[in-house]
Coordinates of C-alpha atoms and ligand atoms in Angstrom, one line a residue:
X87 CA -5.9 -20.9 13.8
X88 CA -3.0 -21.8 14.7
X89 CA 0.5 -19.5 13.5
X90 CA 2.8 -22.4 11.6
X91 CA 6.9 -21.2 10.1
X92 CA 7.5 -18.1 9.1
X93 CA 7.6 -18.0 5.4
X94 CA 8.3 -14.6 4.4
X95 CA 10.2 -11.8 5.8
X96 CA 10.1 -8.0 3.9
X97 CA 11.0 -4.9 5.4
X98 CA 7.8 -3.4 7.1
X99 CA 6.3 -7.6 7.8
X100 CA 6.2 -11.0 7.8
X101 CA 4.4 -13.5 6.8
X102 CA 2.9 -16.6 9.2
X103 CA 2.2 -19.8 8.0
X104 CA -1.4 -21.7 9.0
X105 CA -3.1 -24.3 10.1
X106 CA -5.1 -23.6 6.7
X107 CA -3.0 -23.7 3.4
X108 CA -5.2 -20.5 2.0
X109 CA -4.8 -18.6 4.9
X110 CA -1.3 -17.3 6.0
X111 CA -1.1 -14.7 8.7
X112 CA -0.2 -11.0 8.1
X113 CA 2.3 -9.4 10.8
X114 CA 3.1 -5.8 11.4
X115 CA 6.7 -4.5 12.4
X116 CA 7.8 -1.7 13.5
X117 CA 10.5 -1.8 11.2
X118 CA 10.7 1.8 8.7
X119 CA 12.6 1.9 5.2
X120 CA 13.2 5.1 2.4
X121 CA 15.4 5.2 -0.9
X122 CA 15.5 1.4 -1.2
X123 CA 16.3 0.0 1.8
X124 CA 19.5 3.0 1.8
X125 CA 18.0 4.8 4.7
X126 CA 16.4 2.4 7.5
X127 CA 14.7 3.2 11.2
X128 CA 11.3 2.2 13.2
X129 CA 9.0 4.2 14.1
X130 CA 7.5 3.0 18.1
X131 CA 3.7 1.4 17.0
X132 CA 3.7 1.8 13.1
X133 CA 3.3 -1.9 12.5
X134 CA -0.1 -1.8 16.0
X135 CA -0.9 1.6 13.7
X136 CA -1.0 -0.1 9.9
X137 CA -2.8 -3.1 11.0
X138 CA -5.2 -1.2 12.2
X139 CA -4.9 1.2 9.4
X140 CA -5.3 -1.5 6.5
X141 CA -7.5 -3.0 8.0
X142 CA -10.7 0.0 8.1
X143 CA -10.1 0.6 3.7
X144 CA -9.9 -3.2 3.4
X145 CA -13.1 -3.4 5.0
X146 CA -14.1 -0.3 3.4
X147 CA -12.6 -1.3 -0.1
X148 CA -14.6 -4.6 0.6
X149 CA -17.6 -3.8 1.2
X150 CA -17.5 -1.1 -1.8
X151 CA -17.0 -4.7 -4.6
X152 CA -13.3 -5.1 -4.4
X153 CA -12.0 -8.2 -3.4
X154 CA -9.2 -7.9 -1.2
X155 CA -7.3 -10.7 0.4
X156 CA -8.4 -9.6 3.7
X157 CA -9.8 -12.4 6.4
X158 CA -10.0 -11.1 9.2
X159 CA -8.0 -8.0 12.1
X160 CA -6.7 -10.9 15.0
X161 CA -4.7 -8.6 16.9
X162 CA -2.8 -5.1 18.1
X163 CA -0.2 -7.2 14.6
X164 CA -1.4 -9.4 13.2
X165 CA -4.1 -9.6 10.4
X166 CA -5.6 -12.9 8.4
X167 CA -5.3 -12.8 5.0
X168 CA -6.0 -15.1 1.3
X169 CA -3.0 -17.0 0.7
X170 CA -1.9 -15.2 -2.9
X171 CA 1.0 -15.1 -5.8
X172 CA 1.9 -12.1 -4.9
X173 CA 2.0 -10.2 -9.4
X174 CA 5.8 -8.8 -8.6
X175 CA 4.2 -4.5 -9.8
X176 CA 4.2 -2.6 -7.5
X177 CA 1.2 -0.4 -9.0
X178 CA 1.2 3.4 -8.2
X179 CA -1.5 5.7 -9.1
X180 CA -1.0 9.3 -8.6
X181 CA -3.2 12.7 -7.9
X182 CA -1.0 15.3 -7.2
X183 CA 2.3 15.4 -8.3
X184 CA 5.6 13.7 -5.5
X185 CA 8.3 12.1 -4.2
X186 CA 10.2 10.1 -7.9
X187 CA 7.1 11.9 -9.9
X188 CA 9.2 15.6 -9.6
X189 CA 12.6 12.8 -9.6
X190 CA 12.1 12.0 -12.9
X191 CA 10.0 15.2 -14.3
X192 CA 11.6 17.7 -13.1
X193 CA 7.6 19.7 -11.9
X194 CA 7.7 20.8 -7.9
X195 CA 5.8 18.7 -5.1
X196 CA 2.2 19.1 -5.4
X197 CA 1.5 20.1 -8.6
X198 CA -2.5 18.5 -8.2
X199 CA -2.5 16.1 -12.7
X200 CA -5.1 16.7 -15.1
X201 CA -6.0 13.0 -15.5
X202 CA -4.6 10.8 -12.2
X203 CA -1.4 8.9 -13.4
X204 CA -0.8 5.1 -13.0
X205 CA 2.7 3.3 -12.8
X206 CA 3.9 0.3 -13.0
X207 CA 7.0 -0.2 -11.2
X208 CA 9.1 -3.8 -11.5
X209 CA 8.7 -5.5 -7.8
X210 CA 13.0 -6.1 -8.2
X211 CA 14.7 -4.3 -4.8
X212 CA 18.7 -5.7 -5.9
X213 CA 17.6 -2.9 -8.7
X214 CA 15.6 -1.2 -7.3
X215 CA 11.8 -1.4 -8.5
X216 CA 12.5 0.3 -11.2
X217 CA 9.4 1.8 -13.7
X218 CA 8.5 -0.4 -16.2
X219 CA 5.1 0.0 -18.8
X220 CA 2.9 -2.9 -19.9
X221 CA 5.1 -4.1 -23.5
X222 CA 8.2 -4.7 -20.5
X223 CA 6.1 -7.2 -18.9
X224 CA 4.2 -8.6 -21.2
X225 CA 8.2 -8.9 -22.5
X226 CA 9.2 -10.7 -19.2
X227 CA 6.0 -12.6 -18.6
X228 CA 5.1 -10.5 -14.7
X229 CA 1.4 -11.1 -16.2
X230 CA -1.0 -11.6 -19.1
X231 CA -3.0 -8.7 -20.0
X232 CA -6.3 -9.5 -19.0
X233 CA -4.1 -8.8 -15.6
X234 CA -3.2 -6.3 -16.4
X235 CA -6.0 -4.7 -18.3
X236 CA -7.7 -6.4 -14.8
X237 CA -5.7 -5.1 -12.3
X238 CA -6.0 -1.5 -13.8
X239 CA -9.6 -1.6 -13.6
X240 CA -9.3 -2.1 -9.9
X241 CA -7.2 0.7 -9.3
X242 CA -9.2 3.0 -10.8
X243 CA -11.7 2.7 -9.1
X244 CA -9.9 2.1 -6.0
X245 CA -8.4 6.0 -6.3
X246 CA -11.6 6.9 -6.6
X247 CA -13.0 4.9 -3.5
X248 CA -10.5 6.1 -1.2
X249 CA -9.8 9.9 -2.2
X250 CA -13.2 10.0 -0.8
X251 CA -13.3 7.9 2.1
X252 CA -10.2 10.2 2.9
X253 CA -12.0 13.8 1.8
X254 CA -14.8 11.9 4.6
X255 CA -12.3 12.5 7.1
X256 CA -10.0 15.6 5.5
X257 CA -7.6 14.2 4.1
X258 CA -5.5 14.2 0.7
X259 CA -4.6 11.5 -1.1
X260 CA -1.9 12.1 -2.8
X261 CA -0.5 8.7 -4.4
X262 CA -1.0 5.4 -3.4
X263 CA 1.0 1.8 -4.0
X264 CA -1.1 -1.2 -4.5
X265 CA 0.0 -4.3 -5.1
X266 CA -1.9 -7.8 -6.2
X267 CA -2.1 -11.3 -6.1
X268 CA -3.4 -14.3 -8.1
X269 CA -6.0 -16.4 -5.2
X270 CA -8.0 -18.7 -6.6
X271 CA -7.5 -18.1 -11.1
X272 CA -8.5 -14.1 -9.8
X273 CA -7.0 -11.1 -8.7
X274 CA -7.6 -9.5 -5.2
X275 CA -6.1 -6.4 -4.0
X276 CA -3.5 -7.6 -1.3
X277 CA 0.0 -6.0 0.7
X278 CA -1.5 -3.6 3.1
X279 CA -3.3 0.5 2.2
X280 CA -1.3 2.4 5.0
X281 CA 0.8 6.0 5.3
X282 CA 4.2 3.5 3.8
X283 CA 2.5 3.0 0.8
X284 CA 0.1 6.1 0.9
X285 CA 0.9 10.1 0.4
X286 CA -2.0 12.3 2.3
X287 CA -2.2 15.4 3.6
X288 CA -4.3 17.3 5.4
X289 CA -7.0 19.5 4.1
X290 CA -6.3 23.5 4.5
X291 CA -2.5 23.3 6.2
X292 CA -1.1 20.6 3.7
X293 CA 0.2 18.5 5.9
X294 CA 2.3 15.7 5.4
X295 CA 0.3 12.4 7.5
X296 CA 2.5 9.4 5.5
X297 CA 5.7 7.5 5.9
X298 CA 7.7 11.5 3.9
X299 CA 7.7 12.3 7.9
X300 CA 10.8 9.3 8.5
X301 CA 11.8 9.4 4.8
X302 CA 12.4 13.7 5.5
X303 CA 13.3 13.7 8.9
X304 CA 9.6 16.2 9.7
X305 CA 9.5 14.5 12.6
X306 CA 5.8 13.6 14.6
X307 CA 5.8 10.7 12.5
X308 CA 4.2 8.9 14.5
X309 CA 1.4 10.9 15.8
X310 CA 1.3 11.8 12.2
X311 CA 0.3 7.5 12.2
X312 CA -1.4 8.3 15.0
X313 CA -3.6 11.9 13.5
X314 CA -4.8 9.5 10.3
X315 CA -5.9 6.4 12.3
X316 CA -7.9 9.2 15.0
X317 CA -9.7 10.1 11.9
X318 CA -10.4 6.3 10.2
X319 CA -11.9 5.1 12.9
X320 CA -14.4 8.1 14.1
Ligands
UDP3 N1 5.3 3.5 -2.5 C1 6.0 2.6 -1.9 N2 5.8 1.6 -2.1 C2 7.4 1.8 -2.6 C3 8.1 3.3 -3.1 C4 6.7 3.7 -3.2 O1 4.5 2.4 -0.9 O2 8.9 0.5 -2.7 C5 3.8 4.7 -2.7 C6 4.6 5.4 -1.3 O3 5.0 5.5 -0.1 C7 3.9 7.1 -2.0 C8 3.6 6.1 -3.7 O4 4.1 4.7 -3.6 O5 2.7 6.6 -1.8 C9 4.6 7.3 -4.6 O6 6.3 6.6 -4.3 P1 6.8 7.4 -5.2 O7 7.5 6.6 -6.2 O8 7.0 8.7 -4.7 O9 8.3 7.1 -4.2 P2 9.4 7.9 -3.7 O10 10.1 7.5 -4.2 O11 9.2 9.0 -3.0 O12 9.9 6.6 -2.8

């Protein structure tokens, strides 16, 4: 597999073309941003850890029948993925209250939600990724009703699968963000799944092992990501 030109550079990852039109290389950086990039920094070895963590989670989800863009882990910071057209909607699934939900509804962090809450956000950095609903998605033509139905189904399945996956490691999945893409006419899971995109608390202690350590300057960020990776790798 030959690495070719840079196609796109985002906040935490870079995409490179390859000699095969259907495949691209996803490169994980150490850069971290929060609060719509108002806070910027780097986390030593984050790219290496997130590449490994995402690889393990994609392999697990794929083995459970969820179609993903993951093809293979190539090197410390690179994974080979299918080249998708990203649906410009970020899908958040919440199990306990945290982050923007607390601000939106004026509730305390950590409240167990009576049902999993699925949210859609319009993927627009210039607007701060605003919360939208299915009518907005259809009105703007961001995805078809069929695509949204498929995405909803996958997200609830992924929620059940990932919550069990983390519970087996004595970790509680609090919330997570997913992105989907179109590949040869089908919707598949894309982007990454890592402590950058999930909230993960240690069971029993409630210790935060995710990007909230960076967002709120809680310290020991590298150690937290490493802790998640070590448990996943056992
Ligand atoms: N999230 C993400 N990227 C974003 C926004 C949110 O990966 O651009 C993840 C975040 O890490 C958390 C979940 O989605 O696991 C819900 O995030 P929330 O809306 O609470 O974001 P906050 O306002 O706290 O950044």
